[in-house]
């Protein structure tokens, strides 16, 4: 293979080729070498200038936050990770999103465009054949140049017909692989688009689950808020009765009323947040906001967080669509260097035409009407090397940019994994603490009720204990939602949610 990563070497090779082509050897020597030279030139069709691509090596250390949850290597399917939450409503939502989401539909359109570009680049390496039969009828002007001279001849006829049937074939011989490098670049860019589309699938699946778990969290918090309002209203009524009997002060009544108003004012905020997520989920499912809200009106138990298993840097390099897309764009930029370097060399095109032409149909397909032709053209930008230099430098600069982008994508992916697993581990730890707190406050509330029935403490103490319990339950409901969302971010960070690292590129054939 011809390789040329250094611009100076390429220029020297081109100059040497130019001098060789402009030399004038003796006639005998030139004719003796012609078949051998032609065979050698055609054999170059298997070669391509420019650097051959080598995938970059990413030297990432093991993730330090992955083992915080103490996983035992669970067997959760990353392709359909939402099923591991064992929530039928979530599975139904994900099915709708993956079949109805408009961003995914647009991504499939981009895949088709990219594949079309790759097929067009491949077609440039093949011969073209144009078939153009033509029949025409016309009347000569007697005042025209031909008519004025010919109308005096016997047999002259102003009305003429002509028939032409021919095919033209042309072929640019890819002697130095410029077209091949262009096809490689278009193919790699198409694969990058496919990977980006897989990334869209990962994103919309994660966003749908995130919206769903926020909806369940706000619904749980609204139920707690309603219980809190009932408790504070009971407390307010009790203090007001005491105030009417002169047992409680106005300050105590005002405090009870403030607690009741505080509980009530949390409800509008939660309802707005709930509506935002419901509308967000409908749009993700490709529907008008409000379409599926009624289906989510019923309560759902808190999801069990599934195991994710051990995750290594090799896993995210293999599974993350953004990393795959960045690597494919890097490969395409490498091929573009070879495509630019190929312009240093001459381009040879062959063309030919086979056809029949006659003024009458009867003599159309006869030896006299047969008119073949053949030609060859050599194009060489030999006096345009300065512009080619600039194009090569642009291609190399684009390659350097894509290499930096690839490395940055890998680092950001590692950052996503570390942050997601840290958030998940800490949310679960907070959940353990909240469960302990809720259990303690539940026991305290029950003991307060028993003491009140025994006449030991006033009802206000019981209501205060119940209020503290409800506040802890509100924090617990919020944390359960956040823990599920952290699990979703973890699955998304490791590239879960598309059709696998090996088979995922088949997404383009949908």
CSV table of C-alpha atoms in Angstrom, one decimal:
chain,number,residue,atom,x,y,z
A,1,UNK,CA,0.0,0.0,0.0
A,2,UNK,CA,1.2,3.5,-0.7
A,3,UNK,CA,1.3,5.5,2.5
A,4,UNK,CA,2.1,9.2,2.8
A,5,UNK,CA,1.6,10.9,6.1
A,6,UNK,CA,4.4,13.4,5.6
A,7,UNK,CA,3.7,16.3,3.2
A,8,UNK,CA,7.3,16.7,2.1
A,9,UNK,CA,7.6,13.1,1.1
A,10,UNK,CA,4.4,13.3,-0.9
A,11,UNK,CA,5.6,16.4,-2.7
A,12,UNK,CA,8.9,14.7,-3.6
A,13,UNK,CA,7.1,11.7,-4.9
A,14,UNK,CA,4.9,13.8,-7.1
A,15,UNK,CA,7.8,15.9,-8.4
A,16,UNK,CA,9.6,12.7,-9.3
A,17,UNK,CA,6.5,11.4,-11.1
A,18,UNK,CA,6.2,14.6,-13.0
A,19,UNK,CA,9.8,14.5,-14.2
A,20,UNK,CA,9.4,10.9,-15.3
A,21,UNK,CA,6.2,11.7,-17.3
A,22,UNK,CA,7.8,14.6,-19.1
A,23,UNK,CA,11.0,12.8,-20.1
A,24,UNK,CA,11.2,11.7,-23.8
A,25,UNK,CA,12.8,8.2,-24.1
A,26,UNK,CA,13.7,6.7,-27.4
A,27,UNK,CA,10.9,5.5,-29.6
A,28,UNK,CA,11.8,1.8,-29.3
A,29,UNK,CA,12.2,1.9,-25.6
A,30,UNK,CA,8.9,3.9,-25.2
A,31,UNK,CA,6.9,1.4,-27.2
A,32,UNK,CA,8.5,-1.6,-25.5
A,33,UNK,CA,7.5,-0.2,-22.1
A,34,UNK,CA,4.0,0.8,-22.9
A,35,UNK,CA,2.1,-2.4,-22.0
A,36,UNK,CA,4.2,-2.9,-18.9
A,37,UNK,CA,3.6,0.7,-17.8
A,38,UNK,CA,-0.1,0.4,-18.4
A,39,UNK,CA,-0.3,-2.8,-16.4
A,40,UNK,CA,1.7,-1.1,-13.6
A,41,UNK,CA,-0.6,1.9,-13.6
A,42,UNK,CA,-3.7,-0.2,-13.4
A,43,UNK,CA,-2.2,-2.3,-10.6
A,44,UNK,CA,-2.0,0.9,-8.6
A,45,UNK,CA,-5.8,0.8,-8.4
A,46,UNK,CA,-5.4,-1.5,-5.4
A,47,UNK,CA,-3.4,1.2,-3.5
A,48,UNK,CA,-4.4,4.4,-1.8
A,49,UNK,CA,-2.3,7.3,-0.6
A,50,UNK,CA,-2.6,8.7,2.9
A,51,UNK,CA,-2.1,7.3,6.4
A,52,UNK,CA,-3.9,4.0,7.2
A,53,UNK,CA,-6.2,4.4,10.1
A,54,UNK,CA,-5.4,3.0,13.5
A,55,UNK,CA,-8.0,3.2,16.3
A,56,UNK,CA,-6.8,5.4,19.2
A,57,UNK,CA,-5.9,3.7,22.5
A,58,UNK,CA,-7.6,5.2,25.6
A,59,UNK,CA,-5.6,4.6,28.7
A,60,UNK,CA,-8.3,4.8,31.4
A,61,UNK,CA,-7.9,3.5,34.9
A,62,UNK,CA,-10.6,1.6,36.7
A,63,UNK,CA,-13.6,3.6,37.9
A,64,UNK,CA,-13.3,4.4,41.6
A,65,UNK,CA,-17.0,4.9,42.4
A,66,UNK,CA,-18.4,1.8,40.6
A,67,UNK,CA,-18.0,-0.5,43.7
A,68,UNK,CA,-19.7,1.9,46.2
A,69,UNK,CA,-23.0,-0.1,46.1
A,70,UNK,CA,-21.2,-3.5,46.6
A,71,UNK,CA,-22.7,-5.1,43.5
A,72,UNK,CA,-22.3,-8.8,43.0
A,73,UNK,CA,-22.3,-8.8,39.3
A,74,UNK,CA,-26.0,-8.7,38.6
A,75,UNK,CA,-27.3,-9.8,35.2
A,76,UNK,CA,-29.4,-6.7,34.3
A,77,UNK,CA,-29.9,-6.4,30.6
A,78,UNK,CA,-28.4,-3.1,29.5
A,79,UNK,CA,-30.2,-3.1,26.2
A,80,UNK,CA,-33.6,-3.0,28.0
A,81,UNK,CA,-32.6,-1.9,31.4
A,82,UNK,CA,-36.0,-0.4,32.2
A,83,UNK,CA,-37.5,-3.8,32.5
A,84,UNK,CA,-35.3,-4.5,35.5
A,85,UNK,CA,-37.4,-2.1,37.6
A,86,UNK,CA,-40.4,-4.5,37.3
A,87,UNK,CA,-42.8,-1.6,36.6
A,88,UNK,CA,-45.3,-2.5,33.9
A,89,UNK,CA,-46.2,1.2,33.4
A,90,UNK,CA,-42.6,2.1,32.9
A,91,UNK,CA,-42.2,-0.7,30.3
A,92,UNK,CA,-45.3,0.5,28.4
A,93,UNK,CA,-44.0,4.1,28.4
A,94,UNK,CA,-40.6,3.0,27.0
A,95,UNK,CA,-42.2,1.0,24.3
A,96,UNK,CA,-44.2,4.0,23.2
A,97,UNK,CA,-41.2,6.3,23.4
A,98,UNK,CA,-39.1,4.1,21.2
A,99,UNK,CA,-41.7,3.7,18.6
A,100,UNK,CA,-43.3,7.2,18.6
A,101,UNK,CA,-40.6,9.6,19.6
A,102,UNK,CA,-40.0,12.3,16.9
A,103,UNK,CA,-36.3,12.8,17.7
A,104,UNK,CA,-35.8,9.1,17.0
A,105,UNK,CA,-37.7,9.5,13.7
A,106,UNK,CA,-35.6,12.4,12.7
A,107,UNK,CA,-32.4,10.4,13.6
A,108,UNK,CA,-33.5,7.6,11.3
A,109,UNK,CA,-33.9,10.2,8.6
A,110,UNK,CA,-30.3,11.3,9.2
A,111,UNK,CA,-29.2,7.7,8.9
A,112,UNK,CA,-30.8,7.4,5.5
A,113,UNK,CA,-29.1,10.6,4.3
A,114,UNK,CA,-25.7,9.4,5.5
A,115,UNK,CA,-26.1,6.1,3.8
A,116,UNK,CA,-27.1,7.8,0.6
A,117,UNK,CA,-23.9,9.9,0.8
A,118,UNK,CA,-21.8,6.8,1.3
A,119,UNK,CA,-23.5,5.0,-1.6
A,120,UNK,CA,-22.9,8.0,-3.8
A,121,UNK,CA,-19.2,8.0,-2.8
A,122,UNK,CA,-19.0,4.3,-3.7
A,123,UNK,CA,-20.7,4.9,-7.0
A,124,UNK,CA,-18.0,7.4,-8.0
A,125,UNK,CA,-15.6,4.5,-8.3
A,126,UNK,CA,-17.7,2.6,-10.8
A,127,UNK,CA,-18.2,3.3,-14.6
A,128,UNK,CA,-21.2,5.3,-15.6
A,129,UNK,CA,-23.4,4.6,-18.6
A,130,UNK,CA,-25.8,7.0,-20.1
A,131,UNK,CA,-28.3,5.7,-22.8
A,132,UNK,CA,-29.9,8.5,-24.8
A,133,UNK,CA,-32.0,7.5,-27.8
A,134,UNK,CA,-33.3,10.5,-29.7
A,135,UNK,CA,-35.6,11.2,-32.7
A,136,UNK,CA,-36.1,14.6,-34.2
A,137,UNK,CA,-38.0,16.2,-37.0
A,138,UNK,CA,-37.4,19.7,-38.4
A,139,UNK,CA,-37.9,21.9,-41.4
A,140,UNK,CA,-35.0,23.6,-43.0
A,141,UNK,CA,-35.3,27.3,-43.7
A,142,UNK,CA,-34.8,28.2,-47.4
A,143,UNK,CA,-33.4,31.5,-46.3
A,144,UNK,CA,-30.9,29.9,-44.0
A,145,UNK,CA,-27.3,29.0,-45.0
A,146,UNK,CA,-28.0,25.4,-45.8
A,147,UNK,CA,-31.4,26.0,-47.3
A,148,UNK,CA,-30.4,28.8,-49.7
A,149,UNK,CA,-27.6,26.6,-51.2
A,150,UNK,CA,-29.4,23.2,-51.2
A,151,UNK,CA,-32.9,24.2,-52.3
A,152,UNK,CA,-31.7,24.4,-56.0
A,153,UNK,CA,-30.4,20.8,-56.0
A,154,UNK,CA,-32.7,18.1,-57.3
A,155,UNK,CA,-34.4,16.0,-54.6
A,156,UNK,CA,-34.1,18.7,-52.0
A,157,UNK,CA,-36.6,18.3,-49.2
A,158,UNK,CA,-37.1,20.9,-46.5
A,159,UNK,CA,-38.7,18.4,-44.1
A,160,UNK,CA,-36.0,16.2,-42.4
A,161,UNK,CA,-35.9,13.5,-39.7
A,162,UNK,CA,-33.0,12.2,-37.8
A,163,UNK,CA,-32.6,9.2,-35.5
A,164,UNK,CA,-29.9,8.8,-33.0
A,165,UNK,CA,-29.4,5.9,-30.5
A,166,UNK,CA,-26.2,5.8,-28.5
A,167,UNK,CA,-24.8,5.0,-25.1
A,168,UNK,CA,-21.9,6.9,-23.5
A,169,UNK,CA,-19.7,5.2,-20.8
A,170,UNK,CA,-17.1,7.0,-18.7
A,171,UNK,CA,-14.8,5.8,-15.9
A,172,UNK,CA,-12.3,7.6,-13.7
A,173,UNK,CA,-9.6,5.1,-12.8
A,174,UNK,CA,-8.8,5.4,-9.1
A,175,UNK,CA,-5.1,5.0,-9.6
A,176,UNK,CA,-4.0,6.5,-6.3
A,177,UNK,CA,-7.1,5.8,-4.2
A,178,UNK,CA,-8.5,9.3,-3.8
A,179,UNK,CA,-12.0,8.0,-4.6
A,180,UNK,CA,-11.5,5.1,-2.3
A,181,UNK,CA,-10.5,7.3,0.5
A,182,UNK,CA,-13.5,9.5,-0.1
A,183,UNK,CA,-15.7,6.4,0.1
A,184,UNK,CA,-14.0,5.3,3.3
A,185,UNK,CA,-14.7,8.8,4.8
A,186,UNK,CA,-18.3,8.8,3.8
A,187,UNK,CA,-18.8,5.2,5.1
A,188,UNK,CA,-17.2,6.2,8.5
A,189,UNK,CA,-19.3,9.3,8.7
A,190,UNK,CA,-22.4,7.2,8.0
A,191,UNK,CA,-21.4,4.9,10.9
A,192,UNK,CA,-20.9,7.9,13.1
A,193,UNK,CA,-24.5,9.1,12.3
A,194,UNK,CA,-25.8,5.6,13.1
A,195,UNK,CA,-24.0,5.8,16.5
A,196,UNK,CA,-25.4,9.2,17.1
A,197,UNK,CA,-28.9,7.8,16.4
A,198,UNK,CA,-28.2,5.1,19.0
A,199,UNK,CA,-27.2,7.9,21.3
A,200,UNK,CA,-30.6,9.6,20.7
A,201,UNK,CA,-32.3,6.3,21.6
A,202,UNK,CA,-30.2,6.1,24.9
A,203,UNK,CA,-31.2,9.7,25.7
A,204,UNK,CA,-34.9,9.5,25.0
A,205,UNK,CA,-35.2,6.2,26.9
A,206,UNK,CA,-33.4,7.8,29.9
A,207,UNK,CA,-35.4,11.0,29.7
A,208,UNK,CA,-38.7,9.1,29.7
A,209,UNK,CA,-37.7,7.1,32.7
A,210,UNK,CA,-36.4,10.2,34.5
A,211,UNK,CA,-39.8,12.0,33.8
A,212,UNK,CA,-41.7,8.9,35.0
A,213,UNK,CA,-39.9,8.6,38.3
A,214,UNK,CA,-40.3,12.3,38.9
A,215,UNK,CA,-44.0,12.0,38.3
A,216,UNK,CA,-44.2,9.1,40.8
A,217,UNK,CA,-42.1,11.1,43.3
A,218,UNK,CA,-44.4,14.2,43.1
A,219,UNK,CA,-47.5,12.1,43.4
A,220,UNK,CA,-46.1,10.5,46.6
A,221,UNK,CA,-45.2,13.9,47.9
A,222,UNK,CA,-48.6,15.3,47.1
A,223,UNK,CA,-50.2,12.5,49.1
A,224,UNK,CA,-47.9,13.3,52.1
A,225,UNK,CA,-48.8,17.0,51.7
A,226,UNK,CA,-52.5,16.2,51.9
A,227,UNK,CA,-52.0,14.2,55.0
A,228,UNK,CA,-49.9,17.1,56.4
A,229,UNK,CA,-52.7,19.5,55.7
A,230,UNK,CA,-55.2,17.3,57.4
A,231,UNK,CA,-53.0,17.0,60.5
A,232,UNK,CA,-52.3,20.8,60.6
A,233,UNK,CA,-56.0,21.5,60.1
A,234,UNK,CA,-56.8,19.3,63.0
A,235,UNK,CA,-54.2,21.0,65.1
A,236,UNK,CA,-55.6,24.5,64.1
A,237,UNK,CA,-59.1,23.4,65.0
A,238,UNK,CA,-57.9,22.1,68.4
A,239,UNK,CA,-56.0,25.3,69.2
A,240,UNK,CA,-58.9,27.5,68.1
A,241,UNK,CA,-61.2,25.6,70.5
A,242,UNK,CA,-58.8,26.1,73.3
A,243,UNK,CA,-58.5,29.8,72.4
A,244,UNK,CA,-62.3,30.1,72.5
A,245,UNK,CA,-62.3,28.6,76.0
A,246,UNK,CA,-59.4,30.9,77.0
A,247,UNK,CA,-57.0,28.1,77.5
A,248,UNK,CA,-54.7,28.9,74.5
A,249,UNK,CA,-53.2,32.3,73.5
A,250,UNK,CA,-53.6,34.1,70.3
A,251,UNK,CA,-49.9,33.5,69.5
A,252,UNK,CA,-50.5,29.7,69.7
A,253,UNK,CA,-53.5,30.1,67.3
A,254,UNK,CA,-51.4,32.2,64.9
A,255,UNK,CA,-48.6,29.6,64.9
A,256,UNK,CA,-51.1,26.8,64.2
A,257,UNK,CA,-52.6,28.8,61.3
A,258,UNK,CA,-49.1,29.5,59.9
A,259,UNK,CA,-48.3,25.8,60.0
A,260,UNK,CA,-51.5,25.0,58.1
A,261,UNK,CA,-50.9,27.7,55.5
A,262,UNK,CA,-47.3,26.4,55.0
A,263,UNK,CA,-48.6,22.9,54.3
A,264,UNK,CA,-51.2,24.2,51.9
A,265,UNK,CA,-48.7,26.4,49.9
A,266,UNK,CA,-46.5,23.4,49.1
A,267,UNK,CA,-49.4,21.8,47.1
A,268,UNK,CA,-49.4,24.3,44.1
A,269,UNK,CA,-45.7,24.0,43.7
A,270,UNK,CA,-45.8,20.2,43.6
A,271,UNK,CA,-48.8,20.2,41.2
A,272,UNK,CA,-46.9,22.5,38.8
A,273,UNK,CA,-43.8,20.3,38.9
A,274,UNK,CA,-46.0,17.2,38.3
A,275,UNK,CA,-47.8,18.8,35.4
A,276,UNK,CA,-44.4,19.8,33.8
A,277,UNK,CA,-43.2,16.2,33.9
A,278,UNK,CA,-46.5,14.8,32.6
A,279,UNK,CA,-46.3,17.1,29.6
A,280,UNK,CA,-42.6,16.3,29.1
A,281,UNK,CA,-43.4,12.6,29.0
A,282,UNK,CA,-46.3,13.1,26.6
A,283,UNK,CA,-44.0,15.0,24.2
A,284,UNK,CA,-41.3,12.2,24.5
A,285,UNK,CA,-44.0,9.8,23.4
A,286,UNK,CA,-44.8,11.9,20.4
A,287,UNK,CA,-48.2,13.0,21.7
A,288,UNK,CA,-49.8,16.3,22.6
A,289,UNK,CA,-49.4,17.2,26.3
A,290,UNK,CA,-52.3,15.7,28.3
A,291,UNK,CA,-52.8,12.6,26.2
A,292,UNK,CA,-51.5,10.0,28.6
A,293,UNK,CA,-51.9,11.9,31.9
A,294,UNK,CA,-54.9,9.9,33.0
A,295,UNK,CA,-53.1,6.6,32.7
A,296,UNK,CA,-50.6,7.8,35.4
A,297,UNK,CA,-53.2,9.0,37.9
A,298,UNK,CA,-53.1,5.8,39.9
A,299,UNK,CA,-50.5,5.3,42.5
A,300,UNK,CA,-47.5,3.0,42.0
A,301,UNK,CA,-45.3,1.4,44.6
A,302,UNK,CA,-41.7,2.6,44.9
A,303,UNK,CA,-39.4,0.8,42.4
A,304,UNK,CA,-36.7,-1.6,43.5
A,305,UNK,CA,-33.4,-0.4,42.3
A,306,UNK,CA,-31.9,-3.1,40.1
A,307,UNK,CA,-28.3,-4.2,40.2
A,308,UNK,CA,-26.0,-2.8,37.4
A,309,UNK,CA,-23.0,-5.0,37.8
A,310,UNK,CA,-19.3,-4.3,37.4
A,311,UNK,CA,-18.4,-1.6,34.8
A,312,UNK,CA,-15.0,-1.2,33.3
A,313,UNK,CA,-13.6,1.5,31.0
A,314,UNK,CA,-13.6,-1.1,28.2
A,315,UNK,CA,-17.4,-1.4,28.7
A,316,UNK,CA,-18.1,2.3,28.1
A,317,UNK,CA,-15.7,2.5,25.2
A,318,UNK,CA,-17.6,-0.4,23.6
A,319,UNK,CA,-21.1,0.7,24.5
A,320,UNK,CA,-21.3,4.5,24.7
A,321,UNK,CA,-22.7,5.7,21.4
A,322,UNK,CA,-21.1,9.2,21.7
A,323,UNK,CA,-17.7,7.5,22.0
A,324,UNK,CA,-18.4,5.2,19.0
A,325,UNK,CA,-19.5,8.2,17.0
A,326,UNK,CA,-16.4,10.3,17.9
A,327,UNK,CA,-14.2,7.4,16.9
A,328,UNK,CA,-15.9,7.0,13.6
A,329,UNK,CA,-15.6,10.7,12.9
A,330,UNK,CA,-11.9,10.4,13.7
A,331,UNK,CA,-11.6,7.5,11.2
A,332,UNK,CA,-13.4,9.7,8.6
A,333,UNK,CA,-11.0,12.6,9.1
A,334,UNK,CA,-8.1,10.3,8.6
A,335,UNK,CA,-9.5,9.1,5.3
A,336,UNK,CA,-10.0,12.7,4.2
A,337,UNK,CA,-6.2,13.2,4.5
A,338,UNK,CA,-5.7,10.5,1.9
A,339,UNK,CA,-8.4,12.0,-0.2
A,340,UNK,CA,-6.6,15.4,-0.2
A,341,UNK,CA,-3.2,13.8,-0.8
A,342,UNK,CA,-4.5,12.0,-3.9
A,343,UNK,CA,-4.8,15.4,-5.6
A,344,UNK,CA,-1.0,15.6,-5.9
A,345,UNK,CA,-1.3,12.8,-8.4
A,346,UNK,CA,-2.7,12.6,-12.0
A,347,UNK,CA,-6.3,11.4,-12.6
A,348,UNK,CA,-7.0,9.3,-15.7
A,349,UNK,CA,-10.5,9.1,-17.1
A,350,UNK,CA,-11.7,6.8,-20.0
A,351,UNK,CA,-14.8,7.4,-22.0
A,352,UNK,CA,-16.4,5.8,-25.0
A,353,UNK,CA,-19.6,5.9,-27.0
A,354,UNK,CA,-21.4,3.3,-29.0
A,355,UNK,CA,-24.3,4.3,-31.2
A,356,UNK,CA,-26.2,4.5,-34.4
A,357,UNK,CA,-27.3,7.6,-36.3
A,358,UNK,CA,-29.3,7.9,-39.5
A,359,UNK,CA,-31.7,10.1,-41.3
A,360,UNK,CA,-34.0,7.1,-41.9
A,361,UNK,CA,-35.1,4.2,-39.7
A,362,UNK,CA,-34.3,1.6,-42.4
A,363,UNK,CA,-30.6,2.4,-42.3
A,364,UNK,CA,-30.4,2.9,-38.6
A,365,UNK,CA,-28.9,-0.4,-37.5
A,366,UNK,CA,-26.4,-0.8,-40.4
A,367,UNK,CA,-22.6,-0.7,-40.5
A,368,UNK,CA,-22.9,2.7,-42.3
A,369,UNK,CA,-25.0,4.0,-39.4
A,370,UNK,CA,-22.7,2.7,-36.7
A,371,UNK,CA,-20.5,5.4,-35.1
A,372,UNK,CA,-18.3,4.3,-32.1
A,373,UNK,CA,-15.8,6.7,-30.4
A,374,UNK,CA,-13.3,6.4,-27.5
A,375,UNK,CA,-11.2,8.9,-25.6
A,376,UNK,CA,-9.0,9.3,-22.6
A,377,UNK,CA,-8.3,12.3,-20.5
A,378,UNK,CA,-5.5,13.0,-18.0
A,379,UNK,CA,-6.1,15.7,-15.4
A,380,UNK,CA,-3.2,16.8,-13.2
A,381,UNK,CA,-3.2,19.8,-10.9
A,382,UNK,CA,0.5,20.1,-11.3
A,383,UNK,CA,0.5,23.9,-11.2
A,384,UNK,CA,-2.0,24.0,-8.3
A,385,UNK,CA,0.2,22.4,-5.6
A,386,UNK,CA,-0.1,25.4,-3.3
A,387,UNK,CA,-3.9,25.0,-3.1
A,388,UNK,CA,-3.4,21.3,-2.6
A,389,UNK,CA,-1.0,22.0,0.2
A,390,UNK,CA,-3.7,24.1,1.9
A,391,UNK,CA,-6.3,21.4,1.5
A,392,UNK,CA,-4.0,18.8,3.0
A,393,UNK,CA,-3.3,21.0,5.9
A,394,UNK,CA,-7.0,21.6,6.4
A,395,UNK,CA,-7.6,17.8,6.4
A,396,UNK,CA,-4.8,17.2,8.9
A,397,UNK,CA,-6.1,20.0,11.1
A,398,UNK,CA,-9.5,18.5,11.0
A,399,UNK,CA,-8.0,15.1,12.0
A,400,UNK,CA,-6.2,16.7,15.0
A,401,UNK,CA,-9.4,18.4,16.0
A,402,UNK,CA,-11.4,15.1,15.9
A,403,UNK,CA,-8.6,13.3,17.9
A,404,UNK,CA,-8.9,15.9,20.6
A,405,UNK,CA,-12.7,15.6,20.5
A,406,UNK,CA,-12.5,11.9,20.8
A,407,UNK,CA,-10.3,12.1,23.9
A,408,UNK,CA,-12.6,14.7,25.4
A,409,UNK,CA,-15.6,12.5,24.8
A,410,UNK,CA,-13.9,9.6,26.6
A,411,UNK,CA,-13.1,11.8,29.6
A,412,UNK,CA,-16.6,13.2,29.8
A,413,UNK,CA,-18.0,9.7,29.6
A,414,UNK,CA,-15.8,8.6,32.5
A,415,UNK,CA,-17.0,11.7,34.4
A,416,UNK,CA,-20.6,10.8,33.8
A,417,UNK,CA,-20.0,7.3,35.1
A,418,UNK,CA,-18.2,8.5,38.3
A,419,UNK,CA,-20.9,11.1,39.0
A,420,UNK,CA,-23.8,8.8,38.3
A,421,UNK,CA,-22.5,6.0,40.5
A,422,UNK,CA,-21.6,8.4,43.3
A,423,UNK,CA,-25.1,9.9,43.3
A,424,UNK,CA,-26.7,6.5,43.2
A,425,UNK,CA,-24.7,5.2,46.1
A,426,UNK,CA,-25.2,8.3,48.3
A,427,UNK,CA,-29.0,8.4,47.5
A,428,UNK,CA,-29.3,4.8,48.6
A,429,UNK,CA,-27.3,5.6,51.8
A,430,UNK,CA,-29.6,8.5,52.5
A,431,UNK,CA,-32.6,6.2,51.9
A,432,UNK,CA,-31.3,3.9,54.6
A,433,UNK,CA,-31.0,6.8,57.0
A,434,UNK,CA,-34.5,8.0,56.1
A,435,UNK,CA,-36.0,4.6,56.6
A,436,UNK,CA,-34.5,4.5,60.1
A,437,UNK,CA,-35.8,8.0,60.8
A,438,UNK,CA,-39.3,7.2,59.6
A,439,UNK,CA,-39.4,4.1,61.7
A,440,UNK,CA,-38.3,6.0,64.8
A,441,UNK,CA,-40.8,8.8,64.2
A,442,UNK,CA,-43.5,6.3,63.6
A,443,UNK,CA,-42.8,4.7,66.9
A,444,UNK,CA,-42.7,8.1,68.6
A,445,UNK,CA,-46.1,9.0,67.1
A,446,UNK,CA,-47.6,5.7,68.3
A,447,UNK,CA,-46.2,6.2,71.8
A,448,UNK,CA,-47.6,9.8,71.8
A,449,UNK,CA,-51.0,8.5,70.8
A,450,UNK,CA,-50.9,6.0,73.7
A,451,UNK,CA,-49.8,8.6,76.1
A,452,UNK,CA,-52.5,11.0,74.9
A,453,UNK,CA,-55.1,8.2,75.4
A,454,UNK,CA,-53.8,7.7,78.9
A,455,UNK,CA,-54.1,11.4,79.6
A,456,UNK,CA,-50.4,12.0,80.1
A,457,UNK,CA,-49.8,14.5,77.2
A,458,UNK,CA,-52.0,16.9,75.3
A,459,UNK,CA,-53.3,16.3,71.8
A,460,UNK,CA,-51.0,19.0,70.5
A,461,UNK,CA,-48.0,16.8,71.2
A,462,UNK,CA,-49.5,13.9,69.3
A,463,UNK,CA,-50.2,16.2,66.3
A,464,UNK,CA,-46.7,17.6,66.4
A,465,UNK,CA,-45.2,14.1,66.4
A,466,UNK,CA,-47.4,13.2,63.5
A,467,UNK,CA,-46.3,16.3,61.6
A,468,UNK,CA,-42.6,15.4,62.1
A,469,UNK,CA,-43.4,11.9,60.8
A,470,UNK,CA,-45.1,13.3,57.7
A,471,UNK,CA,-42.1,15.7,57.0
A,472,UNK,CA,-39.8,12.7,57.1
A,473,UNK,CA,-42.0,10.7,54.8
A,474,UNK,CA,-42.0,13.6,52.4
A,475,UNK,CA,-38.2,13.6,52.3
A,476,UNK,CA,-38.3,9.8,51.9
A,477,UNK,CA,-40.6,10.0,48.9
A,478,UNK,CA,-38.4,12.6,47.3
A,479,UNK,CA,-35.3,10.5,47.9
A,480,UNK,CA,-36.9,7.4,46.5
A,481,UNK,CA,-37.6,9.4,43.3
A,482,UNK,CA,-34.0,10.7,43.3
A,483,UNK,CA,-32.6,7.2,43.8
A,484,UNK,CA,-34.5,5.8,40.9
A,485,UNK,CA,-33.4,8.8,38.7
A,486,UNK,CA,-29.8,8.2,39.8
A,487,UNK,CA,-30.1,4.6,38.7
A,488,UNK,CA,-31.4,5.8,35.3
A,489,UNK,CA,-28.5,8.1,35.0
A,490,UNK,CA,-26.1,5.2,35.8
A,491,UNK,CA,-27.6,3.0,33.0
A,492,UNK,CA,-27.5,6.0,30.7
A,493,UNK,CA,-23.9,6.8,31.6
A,494,UNK,CA,-22.7,3.3,30.7
A,495,UNK,CA,-24.5,3.3,27.3
A,496,UNK,CA,-27.5,1.2,28.2
A,497,UNK,CA,-30.6,1.4,26.1
A,498,UNK,CA,-29.7,0.5,22.6
A,499,UNK,CA,-29.3,-2.8,20.7
A,500,UNK,CA,-25.9,-3.8,22.0
A,501,UNK,CA,-22.3,-2.9,21.0
A,502,UNK,CA,-22.0,-5.6,18.3
A,503,UNK,CA,-25.5,-5.4,16.8
A,504,UNK,CA,-26.4,-1.7,17.5
A,505,UNK,CA,-25.3,-0.5,14.1
A,506,UNK,CA,-28.1,-2.5,12.6
A,507,UNK,CA,-30.3,0.3,13.8
A,508,UNK,CA,-29.7,1.9,10.4
A,509,UNK,CA,-31.6,-0.8,8.6
A,510,UNK,CA,-34.8,-0.2,10.4
